[in-house]
Amino acid sequence: MKTEVTKLLGIEYPIIQGGMAWVAEYHLAAAVSEAGGLGLIGAASAPAEWVRQQVQEVKKLTDKPFGVNIMLMSPYADEIAKVIVEEKVPVVTTGAGNPEKYMKMWKEAGVKIIPVIASVAHAKRMERCGADAVVAEGCESGGHIGETTTMVLVPQVADAVSIPVIAAGGIADGRGIAAAFMLGAKGVQMGTHFVATEECWAHQNYKDMILKAKDIDTKVTGRSTGHPVRALRNQMTQEYLKKEAEGVPFEELEQMTLGSLRRAVVDGDVKMGSVMAGQSAGLVKEQLSCHDLIQKLVKETDELLKGTGIYE
């Protein structure tokens, strides 16, 4: 499965694990990289020293390429940007903001830069300021989302930029990967399916909710506030949506979700915690190791795309 993305990142398969807050720590990142994909540590709002420690732990478990996802709204973004260079992290993906001010420093250190984007204009801007590739993430994905679906976003971004496009949002099996390649992507990023793997440290209650999910089981909260988030429906989403419809002030809604992702991932509170997951949760039926999942995805994709010449 050789594509521009595998060559760019020095990985075996063009499959990237999403840098999910609280979920994507060193055990998962190392397991995905070791299995031939690209594992990511999700820096989220964590302090720089936590990120440094995570990076060092990954290096003990694998000598394969890996990356860090930086949420640029984080108060620690400046420090984490430096940790990336100091610890010689091979790849950085960015979300929730503009990475332009760090580009020169990362480029000089040989870091591959892959911003997550949700529009053609954003993709073009990232290409202009030196991004090596972009992740075009559709609104089917879990967590913070844009408005456009993967199906229409990926081909438009692929037409607009000359750097490789990585598709994300709604992809959980070989059919999704094959479809993404047909749309012009050179790789995929998956989050939800990797949450339900054996190596992921997320609470078993969280994994079980994904494994039991049906096609209609995700809800988007926060549309009225301009901060839409997709998660599996539970008591918390129900109460949030009710208050949102009643026009409750943003501050009160914010209070409801404070620490809610941690509650779900760490404590296993899947009633009042935020069980972030994409619409692909309905496709996730079994808990596999990262190695077995990636092999399954590759086999399914190969069977569908054999002879098409889409990748080597």
mmCIF file of C-alpha atoms in Angstrom, residues 112-236:
data_model
loop_
_atom_site.group_PDB
_atom_site.id
_atom_site.type_symbol
_atom_site.label_atom_id
_atom_site.label_comp_id
_atom_site.label_asym_id
_atom_site.label_seq_id
_atom_site.Cartn_x
_atom_site.Cartn_y
_atom_site.Cartn_z
ATOM 1 C CA LYS A 112 6.559 16.971 8.640
ATOM 2 C CA ILE A 113 3.583 19.303 9.164
ATOM 3 C CA ILE A 114 0.018 18.104 8.550
ATOM 4 C CA PRO A 115 -2.776 20.533 9.555
ATOM 5 C CA VAL A 116 -6.322 19.220 9.989
ATOM 6 C CA ILE A 117 -8.639 21.346 7.850
ATOM 7 C CA ALA A 118 -12.393 21.535 7.242
ATOM 8 C CA SER A 119 -12.531 23.752 4.135
ATOM 9 C CA VAL A 120 -10.863 24.290 0.747
ATOM 10 C CA ALA A 121 -9.770 27.832 1.692
ATOM 11 C CA HIS A 122 -8.032 26.562 4.831
ATOM 12 C CA ALA A 123 -6.300 23.788 2.848
ATOM 13 C CA LYS A 124 -4.974 26.274 0.259
ATOM 14 C CA ARG A 125 -3.690 28.579 2.980
ATOM 15 C CA MET A 126 -1.890 25.705 4.729
ATOM 16 C CA GLU A 127 -0.270 24.648 1.455
ATOM 17 C CA ARG A 128 0.909 28.230 0.844
ATOM 18 C CA CYS A 129 2.621 28.423 4.218
ATOM 19 C CA GLY A 130 4.454 25.147 3.774
ATOM 20 C CA ALA A 131 2.314 22.243 5.017
ATOM 21 C CA ASP A 132 3.528 18.841 3.767
ATOM 22 C CA ALA A 133 -0.010 17.386 3.585
ATOM 23 C CA VAL A 134 -3.468 18.130 4.992
ATOM 24 C CA VAL A 135 -6.088 16.055 6.770
ATOM 25 C CA ALA A 136 -9.489 16.882 5.237
ATOM 26 C CA GLU A 137 -11.871 16.044 8.053
ATOM 27 C CA GLY A 138 -15.594 15.733 7.359
ATOM 28 C CA CYS A 139 -18.375 16.317 9.875
ATOM 29 C CA GLU A 140 -18.943 12.564 10.321
ATOM 30 C CA SER A 141 -15.961 12.508 12.679
ATOM 31 C CA GLY A 142 -16.120 12.500 16.463
ATOM 32 C CA GLY A 143 -15.306 15.468 18.676
ATOM 33 C CA HIS A 144 -15.140 19.026 17.274
ATOM 34 C CA ILE A 145 -16.524 19.095 13.742
ATOM 35 C CA GLY A 146 -17.016 21.336 10.715
ATOM 36 C CA GLU A 147 -20.049 21.456 8.436
ATOM 37 C CA THR A 148 -19.021 19.595 5.283
ATOM 38 C CA THR A 149 -19.142 15.825 4.807
ATOM 39 C CA THR A 150 -16.050 13.790 3.973
ATOM 40 C CA MET A 151 -17.642 12.679 0.692
ATOM 41 C CA VAL A 152 -17.740 16.229 -0.697
ATOM 42 C CA LEU A 153 -14.831 17.814 1.193
ATOM 43 C CA VAL A 154 -12.082 15.373 0.145
ATOM 44 C CA PRO A 155 -12.450 15.653 -3.665
ATOM 45 C CA GLN A 156 -12.729 19.450 -3.521
ATOM 46 C CA VAL A 157 -9.602 19.721 -1.365
ATOM 47 C CA ALA A 158 -7.783 17.186 -3.593
ATOM 48 C CA ASP A 159 -8.617 19.378 -6.621
ATOM 49 C CA ALA A 160 -7.484 22.556 -4.881
ATOM 50 C CA VAL A 161 -4.039 21.587 -3.543
ATOM 51 C CA SER A 162 -1.030 19.720 -4.898
ATOM 52 C CA ILE A 163 0.140 18.322 -1.525
ATOM 53 C CA PRO A 164 -1.246 14.921 -0.408
ATOM 54 C CA VAL A 165 -4.727 14.888 1.117
ATOM 55 C CA ILE A 166 -5.538 12.531 3.992
ATOM 56 C CA ALA A 167 -9.267 11.814 4.424
ATOM 57 C CA ALA A 168 -10.892 11.684 7.860
ATOM 58 C CA GLY A 169 -14.427 11.350 9.166
ATOM 59 C CA GLY A 170 -16.666 8.292 8.865
ATOM 60 C CA ILE A 171 -13.905 5.842 7.891
ATOM 61 C CA ALA A 172 -13.786 2.551 9.814
ATOM 62 C CA ASP A 173 -13.200 -0.246 7.298
ATOM 63 C CA GLY A 174 -11.618 -1.089 3.937
ATOM 64 C CA ARG A 175 -14.670 0.201 2.074
ATOM 65 C CA GLY A 176 -14.190 3.641 3.645
ATOM 66 C CA ILE A 177 -10.476 3.636 2.824
ATOM 67 C CA ALA A 178 -11.102 2.541 -0.782
ATOM 68 C CA ALA A 179 -13.761 5.243 -1.149
ATOM 69 C CA ALA A 180 -11.361 7.870 0.230
ATOM 70 C CA PHE A 181 -8.730 6.882 -2.340
ATOM 71 C CA MET A 182 -11.339 7.067 -5.113
ATOM 72 C CA LEU A 183 -12.149 10.608 -3.936
ATOM 73 C CA GLY A 184 -8.521 11.655 -4.363
ATOM 74 C CA ALA A 185 -7.054 11.025 -0.892
ATOM 75 C CA LYS A 186 -3.594 9.486 -0.523
ATOM 76 C CA GLY A 187 -4.190 8.263 3.017
ATOM 77 C CA VAL A 188 -6.785 8.143 5.805
ATOM 78 C CA GLN A 189 -6.990 9.213 9.424
ATOM 79 C CA MET A 190 -9.181 7.157 11.741
ATOM 80 C CA GLY A 191 -10.110 7.862 15.336
ATOM 81 C CA THR A 192 -13.190 6.016 16.542
ATOM 82 C CA HIS A 193 -12.080 2.517 15.494
ATOM 83 C CA PHE A 194 -8.737 2.963 17.244
ATOM 84 C CA VAL A 195 -10.497 3.901 20.515
ATOM 85 C CA ALA A 196 -11.944 0.378 20.584
ATOM 86 C CA THR A 197 -8.562 -1.367 20.236
ATOM 87 C CA GLU A 198 -6.913 -3.473 22.931
ATOM 88 C CA GLU A 199 -3.964 -1.109 23.364
ATOM 89 C CA CYS A 200 -6.095 2.002 23.844
ATOM 90 C CA TRP A 201 -6.188 2.980 27.523
ATOM 91 C CA ALA A 202 -9.748 4.396 27.355
ATOM 92 C CA HIS A 203 -12.110 2.867 29.931
ATOM 93 C CA GLN A 204 -13.808 -0.355 28.820
ATOM 94 C CA ASN A 205 -17.231 1.325 29.304
ATOM 95 C CA TYR A 206 -16.234 3.833 26.577
ATOM 96 C CA LYS A 207 -15.108 1.049 24.224
ATOM 97 C CA ASP A 208 -18.270 -0.983 24.893
ATOM 98 C CA MET A 209 -20.445 1.998 23.989
ATOM 99 C CA ILE A 210 -18.685 2.272 20.613
ATOM 100 C CA LEU A 211 -18.961 -1.494 20.018
ATOM 101 C CA LYS A 212 -22.721 -1.411 20.746
ATOM 102 C CA ALA A 213 -23.418 1.795 18.792
ATOM 103 C CA LYS A 214 -25.953 1.864 15.954
ATOM 104 C CA ASP A 215 -25.986 4.125 12.904
ATOM 105 C CA ILE A 216 -28.150 6.777 14.629
ATOM 106 C CA ASP A 217 -26.362 6.826 17.983
ATOM 107 C CA THR A 218 -24.246 9.984 17.653
ATOM 108 C CA LYS A 219 -25.529 13.449 18.487
ATOM 109 C CA VAL A 220 -24.052 16.893 17.823
ATOM 110 C CA THR A 221 -24.193 19.338 20.723
ATOM 111 C CA GLY A 222 -23.191 22.998 20.637
ATOM 112 C CA ARG A 223 -24.352 23.920 17.136
ATOM 113 C CA SER A 224 -26.039 27.076 18.476
ATOM 114 C CA THR A 225 -22.841 28.186 20.237
ATOM 115 C CA GLY A 226 -20.629 27.729 17.178
ATOM 116 C CA HIS A 227 -18.707 24.868 18.861
ATOM 117 C CA PRO A 228 -20.334 21.696 17.519
ATOM 118 C CA VAL A 229 -19.120 18.431 19.070
ATOM 119 C CA ARG A 230 -20.133 14.904 18.015
ATOM 120 C CA ALA A 231 -20.483 12.259 20.719
ATOM 121 C CA LEU A 232 -22.513 9.126 21.421
ATOM 122 C CA ARG A 233 -25.905 9.982 22.827
ATOM 123 C CA ASN A 234 -26.385 9.594 26.568
ATOM 124 C CA GLN A 235 -27.937 11.450 29.493
ATOM 125 C CA MET A 236 -25.422 14.292 29.156
#
